PDB file of C-alpha atoms (C1' of nucleotides) in Angstrom:
ATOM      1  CA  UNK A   1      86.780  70.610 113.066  1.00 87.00           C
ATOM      2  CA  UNK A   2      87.658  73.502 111.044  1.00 94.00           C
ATOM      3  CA  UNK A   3      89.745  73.384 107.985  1.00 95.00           C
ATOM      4  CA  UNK A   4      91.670  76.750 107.450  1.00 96.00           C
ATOM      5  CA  UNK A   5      90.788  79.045 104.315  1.00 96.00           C
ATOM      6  CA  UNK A   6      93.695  79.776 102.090  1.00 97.00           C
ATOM      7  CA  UNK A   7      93.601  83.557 102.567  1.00 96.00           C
ATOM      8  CA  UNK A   8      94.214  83.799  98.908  1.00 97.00           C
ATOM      9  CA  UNK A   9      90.828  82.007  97.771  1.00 97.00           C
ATOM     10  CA  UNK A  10      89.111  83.653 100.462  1.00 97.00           C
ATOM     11  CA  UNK A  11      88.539  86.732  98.630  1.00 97.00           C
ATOM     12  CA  UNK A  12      85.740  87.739  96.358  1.00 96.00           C
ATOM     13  CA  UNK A  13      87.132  89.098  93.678  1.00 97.00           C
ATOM     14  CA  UNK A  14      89.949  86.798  93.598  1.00 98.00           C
ATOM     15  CA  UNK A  15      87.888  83.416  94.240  1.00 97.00           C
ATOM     16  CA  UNK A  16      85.668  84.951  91.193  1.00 97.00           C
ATOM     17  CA  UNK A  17      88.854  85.469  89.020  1.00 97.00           C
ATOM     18  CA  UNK A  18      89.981  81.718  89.773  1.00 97.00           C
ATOM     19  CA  UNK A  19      86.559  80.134  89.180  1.00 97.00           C
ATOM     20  CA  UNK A  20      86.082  82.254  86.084  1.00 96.00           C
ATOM     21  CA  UNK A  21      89.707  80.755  84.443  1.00 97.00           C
ATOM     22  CA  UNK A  22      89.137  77.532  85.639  1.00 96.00           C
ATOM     23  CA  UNK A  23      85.799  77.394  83.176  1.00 93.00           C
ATOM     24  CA  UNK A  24      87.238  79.291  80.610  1.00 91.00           C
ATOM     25  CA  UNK A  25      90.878  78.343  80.300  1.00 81.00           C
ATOM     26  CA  UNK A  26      91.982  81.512  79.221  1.00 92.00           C
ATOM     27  CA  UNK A  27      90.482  84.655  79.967  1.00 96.00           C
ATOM     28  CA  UNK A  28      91.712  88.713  79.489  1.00 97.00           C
ATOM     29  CA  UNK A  29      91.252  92.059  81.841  1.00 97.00           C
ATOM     30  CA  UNK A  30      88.059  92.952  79.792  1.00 96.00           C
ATOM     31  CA  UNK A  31      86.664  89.620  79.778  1.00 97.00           C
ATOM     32  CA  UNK A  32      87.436  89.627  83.582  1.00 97.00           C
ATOM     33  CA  UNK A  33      86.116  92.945  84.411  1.00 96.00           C
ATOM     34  CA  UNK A  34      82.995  92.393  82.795  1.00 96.00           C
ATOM     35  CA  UNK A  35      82.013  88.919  84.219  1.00 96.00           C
ATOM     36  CA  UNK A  36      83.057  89.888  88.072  1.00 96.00           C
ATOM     37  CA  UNK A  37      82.152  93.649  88.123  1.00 95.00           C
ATOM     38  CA  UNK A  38      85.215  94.978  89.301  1.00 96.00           C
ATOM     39  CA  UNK A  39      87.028  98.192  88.425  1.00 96.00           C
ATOM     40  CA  UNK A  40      90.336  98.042  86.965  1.00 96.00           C
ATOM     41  CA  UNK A  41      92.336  98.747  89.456  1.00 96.00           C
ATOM     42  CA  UNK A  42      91.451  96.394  91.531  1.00 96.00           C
ATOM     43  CA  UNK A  43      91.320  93.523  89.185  1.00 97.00           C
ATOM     44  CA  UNK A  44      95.624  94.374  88.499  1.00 97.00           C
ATOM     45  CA  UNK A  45      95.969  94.013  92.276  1.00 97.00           C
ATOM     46  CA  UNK A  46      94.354  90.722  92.629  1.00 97.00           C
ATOM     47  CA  UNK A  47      95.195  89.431  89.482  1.00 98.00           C
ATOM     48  CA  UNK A  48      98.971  90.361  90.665  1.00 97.00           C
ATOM     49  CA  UNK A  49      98.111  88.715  93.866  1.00 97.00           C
ATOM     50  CA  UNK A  50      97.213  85.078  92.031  1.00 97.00           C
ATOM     51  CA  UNK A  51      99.961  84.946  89.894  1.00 97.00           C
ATOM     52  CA  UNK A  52     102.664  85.872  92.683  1.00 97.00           C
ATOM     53  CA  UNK A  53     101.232  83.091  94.666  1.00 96.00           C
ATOM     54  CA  UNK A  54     101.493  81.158  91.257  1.00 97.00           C
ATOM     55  CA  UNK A  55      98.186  80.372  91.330  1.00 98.00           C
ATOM     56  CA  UNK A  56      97.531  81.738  87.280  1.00 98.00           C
ATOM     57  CA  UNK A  57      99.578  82.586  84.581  1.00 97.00           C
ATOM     58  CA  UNK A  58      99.518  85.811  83.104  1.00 97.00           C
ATOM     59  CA  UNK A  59     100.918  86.782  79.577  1.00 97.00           C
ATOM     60  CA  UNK A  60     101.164  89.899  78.232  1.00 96.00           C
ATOM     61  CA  UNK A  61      99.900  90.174  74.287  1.00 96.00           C
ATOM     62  CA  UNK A  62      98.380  92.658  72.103  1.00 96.00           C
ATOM     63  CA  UNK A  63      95.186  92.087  70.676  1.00 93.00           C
ATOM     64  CA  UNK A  64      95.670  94.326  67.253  1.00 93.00           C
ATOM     65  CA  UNK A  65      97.496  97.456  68.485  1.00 93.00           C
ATOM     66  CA  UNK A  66      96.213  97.567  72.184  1.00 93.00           C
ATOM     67  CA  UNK A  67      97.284  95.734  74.758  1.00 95.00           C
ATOM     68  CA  UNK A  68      96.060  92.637  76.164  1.00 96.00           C
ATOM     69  CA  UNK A  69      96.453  90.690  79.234  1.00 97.00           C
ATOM     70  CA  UNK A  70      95.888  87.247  79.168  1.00 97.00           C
ATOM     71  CA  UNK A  71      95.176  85.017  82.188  1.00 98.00           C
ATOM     72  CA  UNK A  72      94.923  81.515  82.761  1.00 98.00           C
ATOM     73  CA  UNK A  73      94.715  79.228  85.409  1.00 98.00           C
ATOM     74  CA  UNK A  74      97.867  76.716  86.753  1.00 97.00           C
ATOM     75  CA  UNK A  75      97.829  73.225  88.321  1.00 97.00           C
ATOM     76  CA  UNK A  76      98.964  74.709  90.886  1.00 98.00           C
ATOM     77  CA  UNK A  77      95.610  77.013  91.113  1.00 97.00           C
ATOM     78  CA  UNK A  78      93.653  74.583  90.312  1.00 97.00           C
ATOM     79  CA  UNK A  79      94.591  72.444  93.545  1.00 97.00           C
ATOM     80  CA  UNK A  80      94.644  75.232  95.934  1.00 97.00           C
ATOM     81  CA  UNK A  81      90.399  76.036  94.489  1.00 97.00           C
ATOM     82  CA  UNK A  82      90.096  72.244  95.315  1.00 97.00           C
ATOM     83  CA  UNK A  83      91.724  72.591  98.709  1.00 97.00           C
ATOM     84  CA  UNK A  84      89.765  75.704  99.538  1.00 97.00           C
ATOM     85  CA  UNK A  85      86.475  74.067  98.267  1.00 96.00           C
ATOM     86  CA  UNK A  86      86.857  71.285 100.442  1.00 96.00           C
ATOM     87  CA  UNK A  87      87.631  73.217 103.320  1.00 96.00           C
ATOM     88  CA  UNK A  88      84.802  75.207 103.331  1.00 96.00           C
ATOM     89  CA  UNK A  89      82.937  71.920 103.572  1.00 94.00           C
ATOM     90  CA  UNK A  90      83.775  71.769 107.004  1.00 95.00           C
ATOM     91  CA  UNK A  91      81.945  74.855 107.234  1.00 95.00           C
ATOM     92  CA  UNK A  92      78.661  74.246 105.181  1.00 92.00           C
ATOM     93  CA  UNK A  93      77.852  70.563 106.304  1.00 77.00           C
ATOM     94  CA  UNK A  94      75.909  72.130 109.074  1.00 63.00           C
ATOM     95  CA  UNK A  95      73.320  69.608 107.609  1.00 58.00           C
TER      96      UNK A  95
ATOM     97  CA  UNK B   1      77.350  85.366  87.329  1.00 87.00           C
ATOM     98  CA  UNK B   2      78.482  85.897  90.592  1.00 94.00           C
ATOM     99  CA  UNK B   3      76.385  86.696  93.668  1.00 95.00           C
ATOM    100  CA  UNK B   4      77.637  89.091  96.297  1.00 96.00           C
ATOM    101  CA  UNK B   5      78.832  87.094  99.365  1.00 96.00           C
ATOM    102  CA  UNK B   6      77.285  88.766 102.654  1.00 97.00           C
ATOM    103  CA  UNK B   7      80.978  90.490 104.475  1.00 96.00           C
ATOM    104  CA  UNK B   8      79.420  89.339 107.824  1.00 97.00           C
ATOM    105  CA  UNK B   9      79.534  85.811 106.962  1.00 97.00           C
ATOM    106  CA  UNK B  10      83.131  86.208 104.480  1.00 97.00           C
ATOM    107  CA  UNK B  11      85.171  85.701 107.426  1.00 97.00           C
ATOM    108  CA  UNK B  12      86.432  82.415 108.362  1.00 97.00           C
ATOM    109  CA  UNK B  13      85.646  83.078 112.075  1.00 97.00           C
ATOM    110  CA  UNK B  14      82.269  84.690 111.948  1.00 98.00           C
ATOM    111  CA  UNK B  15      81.377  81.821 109.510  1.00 98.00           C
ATOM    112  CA  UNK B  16      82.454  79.278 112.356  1.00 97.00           C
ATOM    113  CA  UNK B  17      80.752  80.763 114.837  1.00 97.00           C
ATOM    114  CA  UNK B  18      77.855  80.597 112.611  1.00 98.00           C
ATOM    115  CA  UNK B  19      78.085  77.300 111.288  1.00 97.00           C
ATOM    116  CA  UNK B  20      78.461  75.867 115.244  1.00 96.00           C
ATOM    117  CA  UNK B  21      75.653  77.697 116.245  1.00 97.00           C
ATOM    118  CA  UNK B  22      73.636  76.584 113.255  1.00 96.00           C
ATOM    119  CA  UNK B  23      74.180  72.623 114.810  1.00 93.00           C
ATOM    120  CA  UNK B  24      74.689  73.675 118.179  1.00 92.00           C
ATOM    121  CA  UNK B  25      71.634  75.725 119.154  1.00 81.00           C
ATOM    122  CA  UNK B  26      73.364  77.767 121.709  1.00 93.00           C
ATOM    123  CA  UNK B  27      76.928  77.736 122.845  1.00 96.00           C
ATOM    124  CA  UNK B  28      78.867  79.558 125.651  1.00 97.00           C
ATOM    125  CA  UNK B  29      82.541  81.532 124.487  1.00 97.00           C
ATOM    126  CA  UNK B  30      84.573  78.720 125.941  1.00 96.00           C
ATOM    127  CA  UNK B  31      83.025  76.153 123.827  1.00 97.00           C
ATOM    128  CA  UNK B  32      83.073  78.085 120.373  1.00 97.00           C
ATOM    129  CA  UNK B  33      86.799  78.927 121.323  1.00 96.00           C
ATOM    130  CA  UNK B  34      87.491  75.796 122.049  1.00 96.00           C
ATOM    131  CA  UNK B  35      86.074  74.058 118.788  1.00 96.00           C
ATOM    132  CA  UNK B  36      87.532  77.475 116.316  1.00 96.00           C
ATOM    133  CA  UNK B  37      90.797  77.897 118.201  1.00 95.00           C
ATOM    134  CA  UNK B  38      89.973  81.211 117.849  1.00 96.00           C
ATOM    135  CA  UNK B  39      91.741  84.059 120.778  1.00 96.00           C
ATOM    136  CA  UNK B  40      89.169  85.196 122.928  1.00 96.00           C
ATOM    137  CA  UNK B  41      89.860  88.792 122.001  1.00 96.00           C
ATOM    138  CA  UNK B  42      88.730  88.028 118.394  1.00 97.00           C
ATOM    139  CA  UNK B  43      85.607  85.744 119.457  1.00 97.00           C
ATOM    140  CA  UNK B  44      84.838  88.747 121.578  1.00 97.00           C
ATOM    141  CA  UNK B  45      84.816  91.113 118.580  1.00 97.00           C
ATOM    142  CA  UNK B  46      83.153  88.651 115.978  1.00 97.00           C
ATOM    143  CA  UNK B  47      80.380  87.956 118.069  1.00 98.00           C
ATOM    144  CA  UNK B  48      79.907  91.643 118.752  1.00 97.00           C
ATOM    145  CA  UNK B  49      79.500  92.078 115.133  1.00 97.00           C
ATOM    146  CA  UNK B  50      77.460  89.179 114.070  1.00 98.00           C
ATOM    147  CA  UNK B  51      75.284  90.020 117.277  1.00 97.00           C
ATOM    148  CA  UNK B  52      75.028  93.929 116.287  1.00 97.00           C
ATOM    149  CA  UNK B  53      73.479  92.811 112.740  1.00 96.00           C
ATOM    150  CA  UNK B  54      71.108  90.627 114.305  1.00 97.00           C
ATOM    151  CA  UNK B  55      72.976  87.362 113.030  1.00 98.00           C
ATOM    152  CA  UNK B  56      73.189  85.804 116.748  1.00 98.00           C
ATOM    153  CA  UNK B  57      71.531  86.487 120.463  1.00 97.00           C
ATOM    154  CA  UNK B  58      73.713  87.188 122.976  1.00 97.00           C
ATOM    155  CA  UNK B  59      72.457  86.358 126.797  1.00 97.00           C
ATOM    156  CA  UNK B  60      74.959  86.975 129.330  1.00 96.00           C
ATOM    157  CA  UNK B  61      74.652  85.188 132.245  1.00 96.00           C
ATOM    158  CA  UNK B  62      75.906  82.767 134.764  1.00 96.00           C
ATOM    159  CA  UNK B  63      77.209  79.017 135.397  1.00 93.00           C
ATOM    160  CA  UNK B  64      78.376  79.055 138.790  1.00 94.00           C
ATOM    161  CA  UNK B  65      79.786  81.772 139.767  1.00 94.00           C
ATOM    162  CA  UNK B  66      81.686  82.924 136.337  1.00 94.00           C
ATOM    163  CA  UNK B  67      80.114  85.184 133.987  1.00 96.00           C
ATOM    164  CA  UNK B  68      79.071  82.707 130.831  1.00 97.00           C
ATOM    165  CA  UNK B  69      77.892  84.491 127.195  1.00 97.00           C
ATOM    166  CA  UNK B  70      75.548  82.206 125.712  1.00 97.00           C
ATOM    167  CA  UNK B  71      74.947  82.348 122.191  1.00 98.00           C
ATOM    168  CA  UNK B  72      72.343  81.317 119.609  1.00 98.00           C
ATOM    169  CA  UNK B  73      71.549  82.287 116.266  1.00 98.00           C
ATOM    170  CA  UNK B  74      68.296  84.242 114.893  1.00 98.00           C
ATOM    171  CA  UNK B  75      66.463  83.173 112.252  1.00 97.00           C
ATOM    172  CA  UNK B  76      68.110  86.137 110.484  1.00 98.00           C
ATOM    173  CA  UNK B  77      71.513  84.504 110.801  1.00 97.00           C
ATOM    174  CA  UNK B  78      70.331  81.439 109.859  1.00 97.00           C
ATOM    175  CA  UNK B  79      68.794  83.312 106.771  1.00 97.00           C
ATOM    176  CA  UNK B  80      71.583  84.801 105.769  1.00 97.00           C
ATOM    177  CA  UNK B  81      73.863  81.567 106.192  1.00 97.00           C
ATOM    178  CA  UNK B  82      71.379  80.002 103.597  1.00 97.00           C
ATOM    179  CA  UNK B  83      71.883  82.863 100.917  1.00 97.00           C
ATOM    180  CA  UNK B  84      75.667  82.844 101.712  1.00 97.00           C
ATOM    181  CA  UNK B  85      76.107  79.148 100.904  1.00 96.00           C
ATOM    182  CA  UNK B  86      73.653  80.076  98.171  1.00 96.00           C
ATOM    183  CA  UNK B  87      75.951  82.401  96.751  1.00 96.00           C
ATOM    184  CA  UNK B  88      78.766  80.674  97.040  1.00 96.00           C
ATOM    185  CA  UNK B  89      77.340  78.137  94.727  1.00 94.00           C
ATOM    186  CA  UNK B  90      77.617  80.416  92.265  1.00 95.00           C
ATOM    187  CA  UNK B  91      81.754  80.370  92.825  1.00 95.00           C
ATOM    188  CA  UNK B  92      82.196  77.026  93.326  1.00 92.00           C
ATOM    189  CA  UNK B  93      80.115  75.327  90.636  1.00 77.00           C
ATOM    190  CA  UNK B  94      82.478  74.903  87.939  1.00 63.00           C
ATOM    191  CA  UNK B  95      81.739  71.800  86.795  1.00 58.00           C
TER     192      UNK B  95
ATOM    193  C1'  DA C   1      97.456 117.538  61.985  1.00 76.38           C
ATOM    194  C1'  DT C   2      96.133 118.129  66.479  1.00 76.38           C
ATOM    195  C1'  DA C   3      93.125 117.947  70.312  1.00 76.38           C
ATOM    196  C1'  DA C   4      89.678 115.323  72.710  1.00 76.38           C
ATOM    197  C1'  DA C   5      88.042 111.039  74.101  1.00 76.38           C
ATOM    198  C1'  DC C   6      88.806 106.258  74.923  1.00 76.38           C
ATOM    199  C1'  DA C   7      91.023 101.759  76.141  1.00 76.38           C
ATOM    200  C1'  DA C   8      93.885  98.892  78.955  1.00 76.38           C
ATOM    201  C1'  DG C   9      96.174  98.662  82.734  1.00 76.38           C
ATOM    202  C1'  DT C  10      99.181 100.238  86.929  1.00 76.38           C
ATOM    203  C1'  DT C  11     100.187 102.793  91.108  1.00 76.38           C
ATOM    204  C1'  DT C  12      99.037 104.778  95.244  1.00 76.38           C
ATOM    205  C1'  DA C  13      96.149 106.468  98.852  1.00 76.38           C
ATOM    206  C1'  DT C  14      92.332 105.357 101.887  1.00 76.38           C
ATOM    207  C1'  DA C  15      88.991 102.747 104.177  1.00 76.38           C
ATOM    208  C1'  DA C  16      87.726  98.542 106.184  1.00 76.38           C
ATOM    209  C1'  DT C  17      88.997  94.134 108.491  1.00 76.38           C
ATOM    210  C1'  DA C  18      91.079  90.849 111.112  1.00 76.38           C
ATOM    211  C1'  DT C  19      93.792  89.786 114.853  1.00 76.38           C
ATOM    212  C1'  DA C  20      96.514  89.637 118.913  1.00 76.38           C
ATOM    213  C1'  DA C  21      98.337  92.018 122.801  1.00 76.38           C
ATOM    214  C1'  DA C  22      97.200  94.354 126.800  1.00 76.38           C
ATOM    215  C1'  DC C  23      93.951  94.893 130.057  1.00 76.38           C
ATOM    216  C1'  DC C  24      89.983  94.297 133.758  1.00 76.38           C
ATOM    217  C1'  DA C  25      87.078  92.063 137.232  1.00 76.38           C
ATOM    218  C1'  DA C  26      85.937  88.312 139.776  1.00 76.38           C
ATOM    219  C1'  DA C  27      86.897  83.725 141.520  1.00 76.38           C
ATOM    220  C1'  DT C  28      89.872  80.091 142.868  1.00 76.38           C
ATOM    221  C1'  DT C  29      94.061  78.207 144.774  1.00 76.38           C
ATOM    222  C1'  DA C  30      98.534  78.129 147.195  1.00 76.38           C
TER     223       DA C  30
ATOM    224  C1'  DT D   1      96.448  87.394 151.360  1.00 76.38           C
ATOM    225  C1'  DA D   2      99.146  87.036 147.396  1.00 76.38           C
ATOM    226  C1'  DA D   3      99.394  84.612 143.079  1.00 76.38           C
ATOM    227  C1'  DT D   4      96.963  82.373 139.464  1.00 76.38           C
ATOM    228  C1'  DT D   5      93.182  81.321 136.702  1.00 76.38           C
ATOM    229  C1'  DT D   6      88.863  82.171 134.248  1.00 76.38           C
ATOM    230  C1'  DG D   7      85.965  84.719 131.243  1.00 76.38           C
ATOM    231  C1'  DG D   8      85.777  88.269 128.742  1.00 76.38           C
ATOM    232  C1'  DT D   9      86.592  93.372 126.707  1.00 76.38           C
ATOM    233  C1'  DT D  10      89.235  97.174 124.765  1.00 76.38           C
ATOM    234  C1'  DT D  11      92.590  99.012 121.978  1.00 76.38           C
ATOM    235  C1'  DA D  12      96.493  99.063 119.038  1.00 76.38           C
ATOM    236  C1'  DT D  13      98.529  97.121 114.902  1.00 76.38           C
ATOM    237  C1'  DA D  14      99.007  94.734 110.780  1.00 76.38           C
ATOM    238  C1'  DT D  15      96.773  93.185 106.729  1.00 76.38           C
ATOM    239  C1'  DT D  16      93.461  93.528 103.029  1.00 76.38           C
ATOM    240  C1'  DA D  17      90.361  95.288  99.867  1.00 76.38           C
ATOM    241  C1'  DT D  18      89.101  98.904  97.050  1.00 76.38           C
ATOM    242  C1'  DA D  19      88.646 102.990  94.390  1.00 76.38           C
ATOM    243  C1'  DA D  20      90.683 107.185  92.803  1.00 76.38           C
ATOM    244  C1'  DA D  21      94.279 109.061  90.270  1.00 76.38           C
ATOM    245  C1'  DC D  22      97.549 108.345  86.928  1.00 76.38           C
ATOM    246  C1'  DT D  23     100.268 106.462  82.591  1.00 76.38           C
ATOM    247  C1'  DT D  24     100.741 104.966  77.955  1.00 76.38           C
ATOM    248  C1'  DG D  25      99.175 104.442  73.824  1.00 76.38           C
ATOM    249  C1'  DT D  26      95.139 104.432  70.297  1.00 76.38           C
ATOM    250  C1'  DT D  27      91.157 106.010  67.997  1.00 76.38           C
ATOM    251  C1'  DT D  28      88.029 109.638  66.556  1.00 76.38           C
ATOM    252  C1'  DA D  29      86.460 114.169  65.670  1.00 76.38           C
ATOM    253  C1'  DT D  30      87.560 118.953  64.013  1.00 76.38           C
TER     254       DT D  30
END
DNA sequence: ATAAACAAGTTTATAATATAAACCAAATTA
DNA sequence: TAATTTGGTTTATATTATAAACTTGTTTAT
């Protein structure tokens, strides 16, 4: 009846992060920050979250003489936001 | 860019008790347990809550004997379901 | 040149949430 | 009448989300 929600997706911030990279293909903290709202800190947690869980990629840069973050999303991410989209299907086809 | 998701409805058990009473018009504790394999501890709590914000009507009553919670949703819960799946659009169309 | 302010991000402490285990009351069954 | 089952609630615990505090380095103002 119900499919189960990949506690990872099933976040705010995090599903926000995901569907952010997966239209932008690369993205950094700033960028992030900006576009979802969130404070710093809590961005490095989640972020940290996804890519421990493999979900994105993250590589460290500088962008002139500060550092940068960059993120982007893995195949791997990309089917789990599938997976999680269709499961909340089962939810919203109340029709 | 991103709407805020409603924290009642964020859950994946408050959303399934939602989204059966949405198709079910009312439904007794068994039932929803039944069809969300949910513990009866938790249903107990999650209905507390979605009934304290005026999401669902509870009516306690009786089928037999045995004590038997009915519940239904309010046109505020189904309200708020509409604006959730509404804002999860927002997440989820990444076209 | 040095102090103050800022930028980018991390760590940690706290608040909120979800969840199951333990419990209670009544009814049914052995 | 004791044991079990049913329907549900309370409470204790584990997990999660989140912001506040901090670190490192850079820019700007004095």
């Amino acid at each position: 009846m119900f499919k189960p929600l990949d506690p990872l997706l099933h976040s705010e911030l995090r599903l926000a992060v995901v569907s952010l990279l997966i239209s932008s293909d690369s993205a950094d903290c700033p960028y992030i920050k900006e576009q979802t709202g969130a404070t710093a800190g809590n961005l490095s947690v989640q972020i940290d979250k996804l890519s421990a869980a493999g979900y994105i990629e993250v590589e460290k840069t500088f962008k002139g003489k500060k550092p940068c973050t960059l993120c982007r999303i893995t195949p791997l991410g990309l089917k789990a936001f599938e997976e999680y989209v269709e499961a909340l299907r089962s939810y919203l086809n109340v029709t």
